[in-house]
Short mmCIF file of C-alpha atoms in Angstrom, two decimals:
data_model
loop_
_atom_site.label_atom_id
_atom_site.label_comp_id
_atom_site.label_asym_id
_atom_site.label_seq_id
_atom_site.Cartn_x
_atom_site.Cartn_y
_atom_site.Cartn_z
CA UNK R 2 12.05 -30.55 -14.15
CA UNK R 3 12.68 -27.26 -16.32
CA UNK R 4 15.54 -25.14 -15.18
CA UNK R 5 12.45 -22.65 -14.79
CA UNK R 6 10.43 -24.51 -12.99
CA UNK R 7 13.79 -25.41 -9.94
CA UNK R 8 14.51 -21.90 -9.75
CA UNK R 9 11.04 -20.86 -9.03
CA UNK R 10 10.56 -23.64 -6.24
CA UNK R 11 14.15 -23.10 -4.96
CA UNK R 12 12.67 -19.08 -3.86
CA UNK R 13 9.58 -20.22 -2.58
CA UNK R 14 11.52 -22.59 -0.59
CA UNK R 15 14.27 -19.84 0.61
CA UNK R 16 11.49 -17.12 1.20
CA UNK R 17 9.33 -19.83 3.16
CA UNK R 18 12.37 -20.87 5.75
CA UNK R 19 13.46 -17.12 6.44
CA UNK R 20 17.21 -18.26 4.30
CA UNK R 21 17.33 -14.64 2.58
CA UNK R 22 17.17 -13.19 6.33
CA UNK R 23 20.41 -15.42 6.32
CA UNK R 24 22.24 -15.03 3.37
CA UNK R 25 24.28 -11.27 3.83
CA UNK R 26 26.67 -12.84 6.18
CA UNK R 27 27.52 -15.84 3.93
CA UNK R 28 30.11 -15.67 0.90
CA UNK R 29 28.25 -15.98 -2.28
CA UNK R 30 30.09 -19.20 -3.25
CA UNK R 31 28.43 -20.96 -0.24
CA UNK R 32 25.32 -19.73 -1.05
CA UNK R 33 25.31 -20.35 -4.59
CA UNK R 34 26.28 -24.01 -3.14
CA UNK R 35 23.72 -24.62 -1.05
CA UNK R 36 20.98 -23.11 -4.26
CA UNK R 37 22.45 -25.62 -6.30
CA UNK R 38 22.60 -28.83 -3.58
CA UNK R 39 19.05 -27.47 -3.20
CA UNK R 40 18.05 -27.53 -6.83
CA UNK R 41 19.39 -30.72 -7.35
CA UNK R 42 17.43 -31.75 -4.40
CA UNK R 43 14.46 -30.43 -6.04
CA UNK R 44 15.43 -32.50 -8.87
CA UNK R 45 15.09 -35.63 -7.20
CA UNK R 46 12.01 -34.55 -5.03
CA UNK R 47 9.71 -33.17 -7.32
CA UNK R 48 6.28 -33.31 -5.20
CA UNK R 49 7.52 -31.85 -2.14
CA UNK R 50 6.09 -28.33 -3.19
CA UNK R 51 2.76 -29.61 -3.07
CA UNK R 52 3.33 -30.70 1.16
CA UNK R 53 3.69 -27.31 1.66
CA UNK R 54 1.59 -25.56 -0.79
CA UNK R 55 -2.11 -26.23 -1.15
CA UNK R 56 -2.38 -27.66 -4.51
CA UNK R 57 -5.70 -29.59 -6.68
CA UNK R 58 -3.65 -32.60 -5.68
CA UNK R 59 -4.68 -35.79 -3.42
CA UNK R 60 -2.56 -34.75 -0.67
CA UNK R 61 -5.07 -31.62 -0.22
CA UNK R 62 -8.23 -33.25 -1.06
CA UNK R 63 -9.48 -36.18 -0.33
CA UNK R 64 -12.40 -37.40 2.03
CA UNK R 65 -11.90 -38.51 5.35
CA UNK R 66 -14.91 -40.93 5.70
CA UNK R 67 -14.25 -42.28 8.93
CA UNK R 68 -14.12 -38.34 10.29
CA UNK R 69 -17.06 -37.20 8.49
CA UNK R 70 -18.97 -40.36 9.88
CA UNK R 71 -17.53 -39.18 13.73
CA UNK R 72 -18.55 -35.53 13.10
CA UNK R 73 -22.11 -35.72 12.15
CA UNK R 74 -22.91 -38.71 15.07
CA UNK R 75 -20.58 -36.52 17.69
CA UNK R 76 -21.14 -33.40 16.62
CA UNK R 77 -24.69 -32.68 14.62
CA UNK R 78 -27.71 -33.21 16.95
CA UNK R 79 -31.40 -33.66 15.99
CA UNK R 80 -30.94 -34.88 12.38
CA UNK R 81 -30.79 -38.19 12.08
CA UNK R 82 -32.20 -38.16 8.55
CA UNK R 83 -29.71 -35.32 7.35
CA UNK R 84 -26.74 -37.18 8.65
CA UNK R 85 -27.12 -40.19 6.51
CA UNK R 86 -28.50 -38.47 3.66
CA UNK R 87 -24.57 -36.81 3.66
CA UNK R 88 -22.46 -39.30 4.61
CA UNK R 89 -24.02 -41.70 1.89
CA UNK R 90 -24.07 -38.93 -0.86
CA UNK R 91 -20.84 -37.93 -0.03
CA UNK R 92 -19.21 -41.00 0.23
CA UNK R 93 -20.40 -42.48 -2.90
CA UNK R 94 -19.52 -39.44 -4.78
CA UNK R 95 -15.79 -38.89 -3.57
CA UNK R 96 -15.03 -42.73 -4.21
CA UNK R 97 -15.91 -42.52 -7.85
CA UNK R 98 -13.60 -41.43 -9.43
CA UNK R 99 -16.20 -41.18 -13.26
CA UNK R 100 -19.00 -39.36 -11.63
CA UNK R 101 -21.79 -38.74 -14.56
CA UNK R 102 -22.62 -35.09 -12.54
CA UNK R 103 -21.60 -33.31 -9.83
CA UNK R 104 -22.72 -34.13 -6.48
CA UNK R 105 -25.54 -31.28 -6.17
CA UNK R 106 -27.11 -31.13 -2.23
CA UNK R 107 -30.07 -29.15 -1.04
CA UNK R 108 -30.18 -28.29 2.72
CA UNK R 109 -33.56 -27.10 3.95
CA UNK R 110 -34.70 -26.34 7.45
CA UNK R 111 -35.09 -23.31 9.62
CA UNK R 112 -32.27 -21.57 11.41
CA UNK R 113 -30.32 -22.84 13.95
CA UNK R 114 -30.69 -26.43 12.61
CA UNK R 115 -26.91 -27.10 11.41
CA UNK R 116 -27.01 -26.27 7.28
CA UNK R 117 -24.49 -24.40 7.40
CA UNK R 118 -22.64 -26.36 10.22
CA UNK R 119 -23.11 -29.29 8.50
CA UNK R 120 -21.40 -27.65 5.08
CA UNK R 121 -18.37 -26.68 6.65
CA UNK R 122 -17.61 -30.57 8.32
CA UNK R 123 -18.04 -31.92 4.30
CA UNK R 124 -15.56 -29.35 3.51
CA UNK R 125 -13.47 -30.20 7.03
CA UNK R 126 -12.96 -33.76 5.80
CA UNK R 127 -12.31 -33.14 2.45
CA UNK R 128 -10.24 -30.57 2.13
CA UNK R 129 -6.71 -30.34 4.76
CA UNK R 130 -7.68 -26.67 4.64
CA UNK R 131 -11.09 -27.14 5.33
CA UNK R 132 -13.56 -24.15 4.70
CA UNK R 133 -10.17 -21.52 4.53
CA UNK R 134 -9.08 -24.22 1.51
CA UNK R 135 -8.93 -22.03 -2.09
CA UNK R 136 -10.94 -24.68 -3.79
CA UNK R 137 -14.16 -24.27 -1.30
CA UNK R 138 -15.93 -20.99 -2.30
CA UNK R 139 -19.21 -19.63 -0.66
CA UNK R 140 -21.78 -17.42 -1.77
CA UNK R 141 -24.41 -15.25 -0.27
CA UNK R 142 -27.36 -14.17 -1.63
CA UNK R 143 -27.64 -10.63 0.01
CA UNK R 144 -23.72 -10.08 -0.51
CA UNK R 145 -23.04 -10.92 -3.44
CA UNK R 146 -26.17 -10.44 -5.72
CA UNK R 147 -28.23 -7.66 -4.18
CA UNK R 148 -29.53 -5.70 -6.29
CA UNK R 149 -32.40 -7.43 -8.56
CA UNK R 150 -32.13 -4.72 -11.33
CA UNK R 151 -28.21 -6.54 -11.91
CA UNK R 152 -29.35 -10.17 -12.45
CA UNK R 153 -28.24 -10.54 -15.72
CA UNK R 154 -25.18 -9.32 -14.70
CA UNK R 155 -24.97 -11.65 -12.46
CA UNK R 156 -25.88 -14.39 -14.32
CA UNK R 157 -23.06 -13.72 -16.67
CA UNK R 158 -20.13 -13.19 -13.51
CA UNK R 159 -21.16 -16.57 -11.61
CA UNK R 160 -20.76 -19.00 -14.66
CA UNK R 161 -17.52 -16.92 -15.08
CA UNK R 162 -16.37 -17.36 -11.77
CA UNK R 163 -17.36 -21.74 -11.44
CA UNK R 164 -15.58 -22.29 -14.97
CA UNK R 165 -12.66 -20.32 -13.68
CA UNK R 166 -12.86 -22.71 -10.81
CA UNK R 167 -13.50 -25.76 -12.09
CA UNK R 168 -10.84 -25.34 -14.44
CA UNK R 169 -8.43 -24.56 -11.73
CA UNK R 170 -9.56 -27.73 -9.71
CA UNK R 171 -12.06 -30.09 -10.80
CA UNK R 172 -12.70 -31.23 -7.02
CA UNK R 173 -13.90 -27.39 -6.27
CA UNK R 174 -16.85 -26.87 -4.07
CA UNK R 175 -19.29 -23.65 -3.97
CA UNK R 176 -21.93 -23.20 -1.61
CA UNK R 177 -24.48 -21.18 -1.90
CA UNK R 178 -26.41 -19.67 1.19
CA UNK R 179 -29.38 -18.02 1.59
CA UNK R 180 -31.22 -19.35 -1.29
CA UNK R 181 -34.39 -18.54 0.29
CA UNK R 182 -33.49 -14.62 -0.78
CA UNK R 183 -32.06 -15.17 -4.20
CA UNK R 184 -33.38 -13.60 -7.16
CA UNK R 185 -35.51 -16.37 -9.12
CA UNK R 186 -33.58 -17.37 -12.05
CA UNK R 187 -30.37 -16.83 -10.84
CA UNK R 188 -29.51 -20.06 -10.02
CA UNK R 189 -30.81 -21.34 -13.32
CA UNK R 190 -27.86 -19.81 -14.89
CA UNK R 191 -25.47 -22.57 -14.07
CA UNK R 192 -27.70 -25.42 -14.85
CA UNK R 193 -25.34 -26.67 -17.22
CA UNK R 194 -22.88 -27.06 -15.47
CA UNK R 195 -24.80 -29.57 -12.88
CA UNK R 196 -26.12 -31.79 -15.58
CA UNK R 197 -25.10 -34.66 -17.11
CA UNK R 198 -22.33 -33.26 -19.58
CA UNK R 199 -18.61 -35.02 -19.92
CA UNK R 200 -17.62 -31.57 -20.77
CA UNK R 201 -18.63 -27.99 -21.44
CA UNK R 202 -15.95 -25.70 -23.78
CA UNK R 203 -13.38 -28.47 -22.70
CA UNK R 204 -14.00 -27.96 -18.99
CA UNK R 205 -15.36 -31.11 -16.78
CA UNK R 206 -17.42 -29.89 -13.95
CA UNK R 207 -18.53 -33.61 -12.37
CA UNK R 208 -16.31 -33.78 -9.83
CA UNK R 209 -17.30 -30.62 -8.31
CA UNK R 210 -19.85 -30.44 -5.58
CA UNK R 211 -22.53 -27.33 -5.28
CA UNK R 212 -24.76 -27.12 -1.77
CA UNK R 213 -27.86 -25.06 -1.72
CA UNK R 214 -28.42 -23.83 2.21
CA UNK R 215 -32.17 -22.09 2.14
CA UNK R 216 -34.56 -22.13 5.24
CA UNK R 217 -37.31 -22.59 2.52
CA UNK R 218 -39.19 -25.69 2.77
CA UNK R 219 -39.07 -25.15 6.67
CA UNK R 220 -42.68 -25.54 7.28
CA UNK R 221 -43.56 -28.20 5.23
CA UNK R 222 -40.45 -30.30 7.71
CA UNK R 223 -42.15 -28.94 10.48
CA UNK R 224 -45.27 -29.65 10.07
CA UNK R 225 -44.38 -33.48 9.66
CA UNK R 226 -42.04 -33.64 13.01
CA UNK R 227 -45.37 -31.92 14.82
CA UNK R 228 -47.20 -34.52 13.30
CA UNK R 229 -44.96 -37.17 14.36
CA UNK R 230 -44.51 -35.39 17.71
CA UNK R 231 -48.67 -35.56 18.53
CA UNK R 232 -49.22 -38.73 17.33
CA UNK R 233 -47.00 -39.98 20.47
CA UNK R 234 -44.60 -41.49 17.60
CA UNK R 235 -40.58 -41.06 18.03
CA UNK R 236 -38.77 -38.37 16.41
CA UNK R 237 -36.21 -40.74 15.10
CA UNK R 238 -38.94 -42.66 13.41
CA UNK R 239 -39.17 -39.74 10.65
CA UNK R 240 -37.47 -40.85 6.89
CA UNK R 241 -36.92 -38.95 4.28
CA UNK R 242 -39.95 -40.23 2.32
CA UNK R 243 -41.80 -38.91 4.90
CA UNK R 244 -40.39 -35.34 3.62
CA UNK R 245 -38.76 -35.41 0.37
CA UNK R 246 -42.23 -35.29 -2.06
CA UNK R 247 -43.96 -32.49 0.20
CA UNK R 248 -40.03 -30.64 0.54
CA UNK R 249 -39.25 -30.36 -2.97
CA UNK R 250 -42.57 -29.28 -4.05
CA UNK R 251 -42.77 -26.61 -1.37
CA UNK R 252 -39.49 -24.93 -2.49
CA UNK R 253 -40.55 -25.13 -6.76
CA UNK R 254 -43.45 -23.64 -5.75
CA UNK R 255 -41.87 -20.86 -2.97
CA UNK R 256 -41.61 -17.50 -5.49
CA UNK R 257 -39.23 -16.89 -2.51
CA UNK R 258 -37.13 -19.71 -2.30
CA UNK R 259 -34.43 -19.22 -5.53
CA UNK R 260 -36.25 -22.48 -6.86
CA UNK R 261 -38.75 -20.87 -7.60
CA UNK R 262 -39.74 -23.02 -10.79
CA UNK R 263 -36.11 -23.83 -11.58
CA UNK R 264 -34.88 -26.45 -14.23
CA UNK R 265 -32.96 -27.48 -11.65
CA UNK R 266 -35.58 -29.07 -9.95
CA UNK R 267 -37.82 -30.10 -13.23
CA UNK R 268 -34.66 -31.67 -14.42
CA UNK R 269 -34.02 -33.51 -11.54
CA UNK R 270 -30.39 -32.06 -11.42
CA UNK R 271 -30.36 -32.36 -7.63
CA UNK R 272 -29.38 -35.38 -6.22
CA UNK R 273 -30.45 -34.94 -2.43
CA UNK R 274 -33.06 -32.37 -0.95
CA UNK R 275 -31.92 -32.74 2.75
CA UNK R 276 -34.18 -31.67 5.69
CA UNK R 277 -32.95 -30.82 8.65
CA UNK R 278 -35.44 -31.16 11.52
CA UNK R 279 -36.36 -28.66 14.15
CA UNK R 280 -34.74 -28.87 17.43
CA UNK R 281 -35.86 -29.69 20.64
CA UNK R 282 -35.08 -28.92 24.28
CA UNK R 283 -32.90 -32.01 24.54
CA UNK R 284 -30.95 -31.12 21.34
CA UNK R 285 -30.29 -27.65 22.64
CA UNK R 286 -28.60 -28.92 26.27
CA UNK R 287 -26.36 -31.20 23.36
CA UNK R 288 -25.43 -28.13 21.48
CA UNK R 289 -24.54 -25.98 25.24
CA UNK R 290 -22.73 -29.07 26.21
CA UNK R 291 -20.94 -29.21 23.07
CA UNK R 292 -19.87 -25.51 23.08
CA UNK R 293 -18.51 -25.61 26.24
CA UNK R 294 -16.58 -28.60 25.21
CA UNK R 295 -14.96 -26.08 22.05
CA UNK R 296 -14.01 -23.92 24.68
CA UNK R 297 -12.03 -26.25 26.94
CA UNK R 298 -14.92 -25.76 29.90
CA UNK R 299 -15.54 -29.35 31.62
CA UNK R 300 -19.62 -29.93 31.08
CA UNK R 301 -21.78 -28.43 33.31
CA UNK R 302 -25.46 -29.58 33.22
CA UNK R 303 -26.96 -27.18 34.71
CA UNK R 304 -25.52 -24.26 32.69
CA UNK R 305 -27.03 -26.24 29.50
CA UNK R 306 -30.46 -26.14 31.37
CA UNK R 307 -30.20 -22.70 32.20
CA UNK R 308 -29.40 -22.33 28.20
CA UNK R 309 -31.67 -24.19 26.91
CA UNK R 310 -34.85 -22.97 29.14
CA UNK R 311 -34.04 -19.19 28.17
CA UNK R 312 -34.75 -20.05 24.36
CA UNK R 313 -38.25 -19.51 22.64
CA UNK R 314 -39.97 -22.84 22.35
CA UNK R 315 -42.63 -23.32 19.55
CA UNK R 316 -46.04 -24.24 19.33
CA UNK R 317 -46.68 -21.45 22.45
CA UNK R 318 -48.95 -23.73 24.15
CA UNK R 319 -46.72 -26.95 23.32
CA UNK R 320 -43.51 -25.46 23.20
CA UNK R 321 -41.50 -28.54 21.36
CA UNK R 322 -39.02 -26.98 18.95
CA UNK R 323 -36.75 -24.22 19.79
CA UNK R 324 -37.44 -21.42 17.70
CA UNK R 325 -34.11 -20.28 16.54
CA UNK R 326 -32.28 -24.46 16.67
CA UNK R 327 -28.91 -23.81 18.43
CA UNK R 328 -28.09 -20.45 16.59
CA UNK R 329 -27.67 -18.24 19.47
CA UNK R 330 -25.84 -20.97 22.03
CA UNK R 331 -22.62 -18.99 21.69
CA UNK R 332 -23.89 -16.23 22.87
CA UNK R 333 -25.86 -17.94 25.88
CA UNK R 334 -22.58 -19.20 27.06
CA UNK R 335 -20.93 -15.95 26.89
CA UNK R 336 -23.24 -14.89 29.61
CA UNK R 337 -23.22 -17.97 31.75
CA UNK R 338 -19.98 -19.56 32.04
#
C-alpha cells in the first residue's frame, strides 16, 4: 500500500471512531504510536476500508436471490406474471458475470400496482444500501426534464451523467419513472449505451441495469385481466404472452408514453416489458394487512375490510379492480388504526 494511500485510510479511520475527540489529553509519542501500530495494521488489512465504506466492490453488491425470491411471493400481491418475469431476469443477469447488454426492464401498469415497489426490492437485494446505495440513481420525468424547449439539453446531461456512472461502477443502476410523461426522444439518447457494445470510449456499460416505470400500456393489461375476469377464467391463469405483443405495441405507438417510436423498442434493446396487473379487493386487504405488519400492529381483518371497501372499484357496475392498486393504503391506515 502507498505511504499515501495508509495515511489517508488511517484519518478516515480516526475521524470515523471519534479518536481526534481523544487525542489532546494523550502525549504525542503515544499517539504517533498508536498511528503507526495502526498503519501497519492497515498494511496487513488492506480491504477493511471497503466494510465500512460503500465501495463498487462484492461486499456492497451482490444479489441476494433467495431474498428477492421471499420479497416478491411475501411481499408483492396480484402479479404473479411480474414476479417471475424479475426474479428470472434478474437472476440470470447478476450470475453472469460476461453479460452481452445490460439488463434493460420495462414496468407497465397503472398506479398503485407495485412498479415502483417492485424497483426498490431489486435494488434491496442487490445493493447492502439498497435504494440510499450511491450506485442506484433514479430519475423523474417531471423533475428532472421539464421543460420540452431543453431536450437537447437534456439529451446531452443524461449520457453525461450514466458514463460518469458507469465508469464509477459498472454494476450501477438508474431508474427511470414516469416514462409515460417524458419528452419523446429523450430516452433515445442513451440507446447506445443499452445495446450490444463491449465498450463505448473505453467505458463497459453491460453490467448495468436501466428500469423504465410508465403507467402506459395500462389499458391494453387491463383489458386482458377483464377479459379473463368475464370469461369465469382465473386471474392467475394470465401469461405474459397473453400481454407482451398487445403491451409493447401499445406503448411504440402511445405519442405519450416516452416510447413513443423509440429505437429502443425497434431494436429490441429491451429485454422484458413487464405488466403488472390491476388489483383486486382481495389484493388490497393483502396490502392493509401488510402495512400494518411494517408498523408493528398485529393484523386486524376487519380494519383491512374497512380499507379495502372505502377504495374506488372499477368497471362501476362490476367493480373488480381497485382504481388506484394499493397507492393510498398508508394513508387509509393512518385513519383507522
Amino acid at each position: 500500500m502507498k505511504p499515501r494511500t495508509r495515511h489517508v485510510l488511517l484519518l478516515w479511520l480516526l475521524l470515523c471512531s471519534g479518536f481526534t475527540e481523544a487525542i489532546e489529553p494523550i502525549s504525542t509519542s503515544i499517539a504517533v504510536g498508536m498511528a503507526a501500530a495502526l498503519t501497519g495494521f492497515l498494511a496487513r488489512y488492506q480491504n477493511i476500508f471497503y466494510y465500512f465504506h460503500e465501495c463498487c466492490r462484492p461486499e456492497w453488491i451482490s444479489l441476494n436471490s433467495t431474498g428477492l425470491q421471499a420479497d416478491l411471493e411475501s411481499k408483492l400481491f396480484g402479479q404473479h406474471v411480474a414476479s417471475r418475469i424479475i426474479l428470472k431476469a434478474v437472476n440470470g443477469f447478476m450470475s453472469n458475470d460476461n453479460p452481452k447488454k445490460p439488463l434493460v426492464l420495462s414496468l407497465h401498469g397503472w398506479t398503485g400496482t407495485g412498479k415502483n415497489f417492485v424497483s426498490s426490492l431489486i435494488a434491496e437485494n442487490i445493493y447492502k444500501e439498497g435504494m440510499d446505495s450511491s450506485f442506484v440513481h433514479v430519475f423523474t420525468s417531471e423533475l428532472h426534464f421539464p421543460h420540452p424547449s431543453q431536450i437537447e439539453t437534456y439529451k446531452t446531461q443524461l449520457q453525461q451523467w450514466i458514463k460518469g456512472n458507469v465508469t464509477n461502477c459498472a454494476r450501477s443502476m438508474f431508474i427511470f419513472d414516469e416514462m409515460d410523461k417524458m419528452q419523446p426522444g429523450l430516452i433515445d439518447s442513451i440507446k447506445p449505451y443499452l445495446d450490444y457494445y463491449d465498450k463505448l470510449d473505453g467505458v463497459s456499460y453491460r453490467k448495468a441495469i436501466f428500469i423504465f416505470l410508465s403507467n402506459a400500456g395500462g389499458d391494453s393489461i387491463i383489458q386482458t385481466a377483464l377479459d379473463f375476469w368475464r370469461g369465469g377464467r382465473d386471474r392467475e391463469e394470465i401469461e405474459l404472452k397473453d400481454l407482451e405483443t398487445s403491451l409493447s405495441l401499445s406503448v411504440f405507438n402511445n405519442k405519450k408514453s416516452g416510447f413513443w417510436h423509440t429505437s429502443l423498442i425497434d431494436k429490441n434493446l429491451v429485454d422484458f416489458f413487464v405488466p403488472f396487473l390491476p388489483l383486486e379487493y382481495r389484493h388490497v386487504v393483502q396490502c392493509a394487512l401488510s402495512g400494518m405488519a411494517d408498523r408493528g400492529l398485529p393484523p386486524n381483518q376487519d380494519v383491512a375490510d374497512q380499507v379495502a371497501r372505502d377504495l374506488v372499484y372499477f368497471p362501476k357496475s362490476e367493480r373488480v379492480f381497485s382504481v388506484k392498486g394499493c397507492k393510498t393504503i398508508d394513508s387509509k391506515l393512518d385513519y383507522y388504526t
